[in-house]
Coordinates of C-alpha atoms in Angstrom, one line a residue:
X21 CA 0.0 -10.6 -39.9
X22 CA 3.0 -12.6 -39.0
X23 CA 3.7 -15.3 -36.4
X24 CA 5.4 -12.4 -34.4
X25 CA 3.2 -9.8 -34.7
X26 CA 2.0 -8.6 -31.2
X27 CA 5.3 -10.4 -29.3
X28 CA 9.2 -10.3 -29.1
X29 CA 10.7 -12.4 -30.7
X30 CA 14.6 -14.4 -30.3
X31 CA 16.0 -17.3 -30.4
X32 CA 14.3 -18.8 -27.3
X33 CA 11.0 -18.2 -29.1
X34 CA 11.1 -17.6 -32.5
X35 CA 8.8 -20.4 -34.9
X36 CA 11.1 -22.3 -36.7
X37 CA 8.9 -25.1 -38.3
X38 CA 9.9 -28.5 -39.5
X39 CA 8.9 -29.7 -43.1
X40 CA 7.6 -32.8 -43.6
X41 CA 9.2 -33.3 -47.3
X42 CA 10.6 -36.8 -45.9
X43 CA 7.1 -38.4 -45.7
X44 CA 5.5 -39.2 -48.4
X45 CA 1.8 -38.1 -49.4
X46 CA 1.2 -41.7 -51.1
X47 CA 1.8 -45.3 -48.5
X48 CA 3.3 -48.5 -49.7
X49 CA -0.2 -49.8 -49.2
X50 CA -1.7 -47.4 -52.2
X51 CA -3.4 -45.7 -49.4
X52 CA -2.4 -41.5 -48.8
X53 CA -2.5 -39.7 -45.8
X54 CA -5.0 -38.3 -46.4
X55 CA -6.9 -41.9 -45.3
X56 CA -4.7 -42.3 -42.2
X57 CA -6.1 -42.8 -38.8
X58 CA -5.2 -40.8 -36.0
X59 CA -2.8 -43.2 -34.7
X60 CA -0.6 -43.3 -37.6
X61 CA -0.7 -39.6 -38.1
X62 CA 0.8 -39.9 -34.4
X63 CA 3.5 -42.0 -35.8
X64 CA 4.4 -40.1 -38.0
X65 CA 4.6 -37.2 -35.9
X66 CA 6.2 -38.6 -33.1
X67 CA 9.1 -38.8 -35.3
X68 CA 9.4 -34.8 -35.2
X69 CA 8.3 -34.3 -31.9
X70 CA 11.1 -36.3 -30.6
X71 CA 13.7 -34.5 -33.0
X72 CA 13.2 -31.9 -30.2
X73 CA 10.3 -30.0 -32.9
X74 CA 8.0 -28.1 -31.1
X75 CA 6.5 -26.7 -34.4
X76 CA 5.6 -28.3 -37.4
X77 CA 4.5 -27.3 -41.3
X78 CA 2.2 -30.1 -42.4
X79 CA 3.3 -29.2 -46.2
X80 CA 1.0 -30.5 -48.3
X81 CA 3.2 -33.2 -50.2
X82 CA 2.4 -35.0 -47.0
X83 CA -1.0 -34.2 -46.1
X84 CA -3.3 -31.3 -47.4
X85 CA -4.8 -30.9 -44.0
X86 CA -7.5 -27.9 -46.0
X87 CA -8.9 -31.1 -47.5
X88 CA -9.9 -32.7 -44.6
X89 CA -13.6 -32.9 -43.3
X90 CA -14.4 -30.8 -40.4
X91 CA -14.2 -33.8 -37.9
X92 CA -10.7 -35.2 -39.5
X93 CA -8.8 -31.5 -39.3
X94 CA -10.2 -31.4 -35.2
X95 CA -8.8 -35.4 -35.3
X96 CA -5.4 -34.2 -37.0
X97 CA -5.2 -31.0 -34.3
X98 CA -5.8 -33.0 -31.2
X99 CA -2.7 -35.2 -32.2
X100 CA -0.8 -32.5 -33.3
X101 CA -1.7 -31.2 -29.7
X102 CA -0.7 -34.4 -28.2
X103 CA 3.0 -34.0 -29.5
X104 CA 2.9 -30.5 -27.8
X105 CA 3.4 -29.1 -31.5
X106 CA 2.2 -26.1 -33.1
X107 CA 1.9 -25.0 -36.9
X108 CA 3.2 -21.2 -37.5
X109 CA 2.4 -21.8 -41.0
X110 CA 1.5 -23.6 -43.7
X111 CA 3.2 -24.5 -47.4
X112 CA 2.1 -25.5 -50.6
X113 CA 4.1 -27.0 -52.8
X114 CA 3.9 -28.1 -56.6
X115 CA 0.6 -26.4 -56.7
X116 CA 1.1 -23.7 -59.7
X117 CA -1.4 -21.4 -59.6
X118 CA -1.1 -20.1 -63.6
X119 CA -1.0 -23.8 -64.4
X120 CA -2.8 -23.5 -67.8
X121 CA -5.0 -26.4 -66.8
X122 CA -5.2 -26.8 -63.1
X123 CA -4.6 -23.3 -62.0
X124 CA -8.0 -22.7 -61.5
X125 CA -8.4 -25.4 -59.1
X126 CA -4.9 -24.4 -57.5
X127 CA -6.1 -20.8 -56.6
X128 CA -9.5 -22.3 -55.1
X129 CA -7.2 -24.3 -53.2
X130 CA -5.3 -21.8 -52.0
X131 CA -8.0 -20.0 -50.8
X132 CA -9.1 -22.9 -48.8
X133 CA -5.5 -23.5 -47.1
X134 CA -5.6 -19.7 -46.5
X135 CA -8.9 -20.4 -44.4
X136 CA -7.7 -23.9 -42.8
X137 CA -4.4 -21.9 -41.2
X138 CA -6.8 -18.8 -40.1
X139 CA -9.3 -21.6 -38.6
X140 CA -5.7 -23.5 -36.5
X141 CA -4.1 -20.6 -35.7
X142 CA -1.1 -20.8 -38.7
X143 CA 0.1 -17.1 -39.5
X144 CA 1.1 -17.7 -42.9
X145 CA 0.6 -19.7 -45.6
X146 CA 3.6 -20.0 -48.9
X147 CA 2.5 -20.1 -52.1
X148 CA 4.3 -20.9 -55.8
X149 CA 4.4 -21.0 -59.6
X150 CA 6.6 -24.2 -59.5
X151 CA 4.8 -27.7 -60.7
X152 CA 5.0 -31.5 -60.2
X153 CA 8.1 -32.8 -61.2
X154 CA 8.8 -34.5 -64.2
X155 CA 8.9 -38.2 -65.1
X156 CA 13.0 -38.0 -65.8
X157 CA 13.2 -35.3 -62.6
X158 CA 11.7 -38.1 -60.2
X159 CA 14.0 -40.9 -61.9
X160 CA 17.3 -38.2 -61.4
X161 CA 19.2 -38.9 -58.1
X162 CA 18.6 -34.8 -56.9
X163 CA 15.6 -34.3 -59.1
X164 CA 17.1 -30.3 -59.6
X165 CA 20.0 -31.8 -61.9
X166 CA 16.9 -31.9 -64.4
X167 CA 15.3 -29.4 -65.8
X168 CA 11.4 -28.7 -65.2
X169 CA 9.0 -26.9 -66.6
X170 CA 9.1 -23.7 -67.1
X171 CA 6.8 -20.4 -66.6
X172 CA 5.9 -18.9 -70.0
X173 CA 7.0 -15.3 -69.6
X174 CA 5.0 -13.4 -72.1
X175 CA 2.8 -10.1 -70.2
X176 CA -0.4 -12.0 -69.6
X177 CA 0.8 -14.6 -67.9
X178 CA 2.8 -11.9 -65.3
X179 CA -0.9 -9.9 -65.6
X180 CA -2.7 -13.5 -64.4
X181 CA -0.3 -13.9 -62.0
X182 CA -0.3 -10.5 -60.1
X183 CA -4.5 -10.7 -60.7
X184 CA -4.5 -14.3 -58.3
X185 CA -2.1 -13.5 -55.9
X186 CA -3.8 -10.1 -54.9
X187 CA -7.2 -12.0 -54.8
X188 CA -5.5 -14.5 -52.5
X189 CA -3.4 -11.9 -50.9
X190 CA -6.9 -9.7 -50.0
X191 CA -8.2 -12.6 -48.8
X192 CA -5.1 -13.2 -45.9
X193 CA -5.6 -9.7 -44.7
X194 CA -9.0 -10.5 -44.5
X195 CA -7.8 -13.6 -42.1
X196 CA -4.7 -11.3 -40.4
X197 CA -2.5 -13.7 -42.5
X198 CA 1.0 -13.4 -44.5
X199 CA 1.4 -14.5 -48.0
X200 CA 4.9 -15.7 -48.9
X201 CA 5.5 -16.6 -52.5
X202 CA 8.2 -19.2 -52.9
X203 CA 11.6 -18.6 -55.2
X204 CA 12.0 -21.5 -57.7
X205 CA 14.1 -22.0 -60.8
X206 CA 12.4 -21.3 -64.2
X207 CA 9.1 -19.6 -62.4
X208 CA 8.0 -15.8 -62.7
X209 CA 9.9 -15.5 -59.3
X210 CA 12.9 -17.8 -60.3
X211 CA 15.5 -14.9 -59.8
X212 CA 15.9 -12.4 -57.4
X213 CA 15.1 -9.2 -59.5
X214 CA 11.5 -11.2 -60.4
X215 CA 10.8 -11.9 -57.6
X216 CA 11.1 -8.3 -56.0
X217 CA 9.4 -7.2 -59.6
X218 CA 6.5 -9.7 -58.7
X219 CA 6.0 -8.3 -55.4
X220 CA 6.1 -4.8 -56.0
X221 CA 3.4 -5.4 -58.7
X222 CA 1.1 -7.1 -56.4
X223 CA 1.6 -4.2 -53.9
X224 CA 0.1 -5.9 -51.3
X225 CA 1.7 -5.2 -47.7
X226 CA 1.4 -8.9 -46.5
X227 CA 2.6 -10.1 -49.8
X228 CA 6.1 -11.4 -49.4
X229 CA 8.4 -13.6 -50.9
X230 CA 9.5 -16.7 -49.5
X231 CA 13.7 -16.2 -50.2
X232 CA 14.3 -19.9 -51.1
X233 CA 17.1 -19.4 -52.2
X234 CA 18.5 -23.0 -51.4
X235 CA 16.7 -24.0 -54.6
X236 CA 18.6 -21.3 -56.8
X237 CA 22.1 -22.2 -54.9
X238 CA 21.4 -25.6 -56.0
X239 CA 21.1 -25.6 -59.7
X240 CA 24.3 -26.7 -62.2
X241 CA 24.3 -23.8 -63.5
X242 CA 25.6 -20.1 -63.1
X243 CA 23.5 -18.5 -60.9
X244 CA 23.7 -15.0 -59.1
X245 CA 25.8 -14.5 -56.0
X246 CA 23.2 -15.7 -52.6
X247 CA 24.5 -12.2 -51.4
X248 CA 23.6 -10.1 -53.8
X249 CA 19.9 -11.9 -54.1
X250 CA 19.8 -11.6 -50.2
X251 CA 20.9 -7.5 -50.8
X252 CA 17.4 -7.5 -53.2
X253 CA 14.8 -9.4 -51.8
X254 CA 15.7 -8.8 -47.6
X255 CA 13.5 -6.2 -47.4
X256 CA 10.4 -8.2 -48.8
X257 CA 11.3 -11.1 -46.8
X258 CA 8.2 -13.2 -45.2
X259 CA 8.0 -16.9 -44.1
X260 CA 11.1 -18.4 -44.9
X261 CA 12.1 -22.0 -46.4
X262 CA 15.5 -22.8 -44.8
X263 CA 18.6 -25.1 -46.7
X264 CA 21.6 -25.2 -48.1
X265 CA 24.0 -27.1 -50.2
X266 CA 27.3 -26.7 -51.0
X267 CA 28.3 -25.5 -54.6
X268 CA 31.9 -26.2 -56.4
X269 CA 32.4 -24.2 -59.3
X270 CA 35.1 -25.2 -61.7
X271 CA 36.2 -21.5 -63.6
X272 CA 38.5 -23.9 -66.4
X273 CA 35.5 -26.3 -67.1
X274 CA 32.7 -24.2 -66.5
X275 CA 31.7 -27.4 -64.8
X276 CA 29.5 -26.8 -61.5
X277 CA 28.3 -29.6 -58.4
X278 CA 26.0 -29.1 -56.1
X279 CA 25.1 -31.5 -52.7
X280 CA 22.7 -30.8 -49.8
X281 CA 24.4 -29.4 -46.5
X282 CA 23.8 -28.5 -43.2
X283 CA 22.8 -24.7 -43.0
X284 CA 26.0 -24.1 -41.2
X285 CA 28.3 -25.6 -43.5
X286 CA 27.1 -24.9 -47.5
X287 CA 27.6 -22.0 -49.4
X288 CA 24.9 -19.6 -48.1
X289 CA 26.4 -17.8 -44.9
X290 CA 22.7 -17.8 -43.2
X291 CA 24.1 -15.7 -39.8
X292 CA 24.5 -13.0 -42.9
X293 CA 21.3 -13.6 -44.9
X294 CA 19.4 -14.2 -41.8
X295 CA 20.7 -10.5 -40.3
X296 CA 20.1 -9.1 -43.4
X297 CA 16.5 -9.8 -43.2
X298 CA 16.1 -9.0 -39.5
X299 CA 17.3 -5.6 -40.5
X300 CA 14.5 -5.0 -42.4
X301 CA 12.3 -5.8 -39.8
X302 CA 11.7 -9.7 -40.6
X303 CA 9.7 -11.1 -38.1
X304 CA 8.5 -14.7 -40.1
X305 CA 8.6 -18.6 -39.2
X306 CA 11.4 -19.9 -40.7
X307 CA 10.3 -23.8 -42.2
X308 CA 14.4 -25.9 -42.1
X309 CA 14.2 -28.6 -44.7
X310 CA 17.3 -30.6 -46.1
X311 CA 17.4 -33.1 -49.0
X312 CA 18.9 -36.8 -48.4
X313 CA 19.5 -38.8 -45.2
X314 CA 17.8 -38.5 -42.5
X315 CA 16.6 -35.2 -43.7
X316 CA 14.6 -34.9 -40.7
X317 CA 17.6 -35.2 -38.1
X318 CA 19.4 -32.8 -40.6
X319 CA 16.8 -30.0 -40.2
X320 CA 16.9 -30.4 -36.1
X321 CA 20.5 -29.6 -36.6
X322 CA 19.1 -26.2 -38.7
X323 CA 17.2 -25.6 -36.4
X324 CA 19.6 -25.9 -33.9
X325 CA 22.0 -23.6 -36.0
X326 CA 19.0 -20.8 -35.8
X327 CA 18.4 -20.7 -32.2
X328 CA 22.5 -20.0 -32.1
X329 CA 22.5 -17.0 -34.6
X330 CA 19.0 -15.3 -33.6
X331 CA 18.9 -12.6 -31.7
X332 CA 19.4 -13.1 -28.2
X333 CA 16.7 -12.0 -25.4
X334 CA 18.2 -8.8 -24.4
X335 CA 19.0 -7.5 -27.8
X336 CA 15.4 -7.9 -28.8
X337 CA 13.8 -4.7 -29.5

């Protein structure tokens, strides 16, 4: 059901994926990825295989590798082979599936990436209520200082929620997979308490949320404690989107900053968080992303940070 279902797992082994967030779906040329040869995919992802990456998460804001022919996801595996990379899992992003226009399309979607990572050997696949950002997000310097749009939050929206994510959740135990449902500002899961509300209504054992909480940390304005979110949603905890930032809040003001940081050094203590969840049994790919920079040198540094704090070999149970 997860990546380390059937093995031990510690910081020698354990999948820590990187995210592809710093390549973007659409080229200079007007082309997208999705029209790239084989050659440049290569490029591209000689980039994280010499960040020291030996697994990868496509994420579909760089290429949605469930809409590829037959022939061109064989093409994308053989040079994802070449770069001696793997993909644990698999994330969607921007993709809301109770979009009152395109969440339709979204869900069928879904349930194609949720056959594309059964078909390459990905063990889970996260899922959202978050959309595209908006035209004065993507002109904003850190597109969270803006707000997006928002989930409506009357009862049938939460019904038609819970209704898709078991139908996609039914399908991943079908395929052995995990379903991790991403926390994001302003969505049905956007908080802590919703999120583990959202979960327990689905009632789904492979069902799990995603505990993002990088993107809640992040926001200028008051947010609850990462601890006390961590206390709630660690026992739910599946495939795991890795950041942090750090956050200065000013108590005469009421004035709060937020920048992107190394995992080690914002305000989320991830050695806590992270044994928090492994006391609950977590067993998950962790995906390291980081906003600004060289992003992608940032996350190897993550990742770096992980293999330190995991469990070591002999305490492995």
């Amino acid at each position: 059901m997860s990546e380390g279902a059937g093995r031990k797992l510690d910081r020698t082994n354990w999948p820590i994926a990187a995210a592809m967030i710093q390549y973007p779906g659409v080229l200079p040329d007007g082309r997208t990825t999705q029209d790239q040869s084989a050659e440049e995919w290569s490029a591209t992802l000689a980039d994280v295989a010499d960040a020291g990456f030996t697994e990868l998460d496509p994420t579909d804001g760089w290429l949605r590798i469930a809409d590829l022919e037959p022939s061109r996801l064989g093409e994308f595996m053989g040079v994802v082979a070449s770069h001696r990379l793997t993909i644990p899992a698999i994330s969607t992003a921007r993709k809301n599936l109770i979009d009152p226009s395109l969440g339709e399309a979204h869900l069928a979607y879904g349930h194609r990436v949720l056959d594309t990572a059964a078909t390459i050997g990905a063990g889970a696949v996260s899922f959202g209520f978050f959309g595209p950002l908006t035209d004065a997000q993507r002109q904003a310097l850190w597109f969270w200082t803006v707000e997006g749009e928002r989930n409506p939050t009357d009862a049938g929206t939460w019904s038609l929620a819970v209704e898709r994510l078991r139908d996609l959740g039914r399908h991943a135990a079908d395929l052995g997979l995990e379903i991790s449902l991403e926390m994001y500002e302003d969505t049905l899961i956007g908080t802590a308490d919703g999120a583990v509300r959202f979960v327990t209504d689905v009632d789904l054992p492979n069902v799990k949320i995603n505990a993002d909480i990088g993107n809640l940390i992040r926001l200028h304005r008051p947010v609850e404690h990462w601890q006390v979110m961590m206390e709630k949603i660690a026992p739910f905890a599946g495939f795991w989107h890795v950041k942090n930032y750090t956050r200065i809040e000013d108590e005469t003001t009421g004035a709060i900053m937020t920048a992107p940081a190394p995992l080690e050094f914002g305000t989320i203590n991830y050695r806590t968080a992270i044994r928090m969840a492994l006391a609950h049994g977590f067993r998950s790919p962790f995906l390291v992303e980081h906003y600004g920079g060289d992003g992608l040198s940032v996350s190897a540094t993550n990742r770096d940070y992980l293999r330190r704090i995991l469990p070591r070999p002999e305490t492995t149970a």
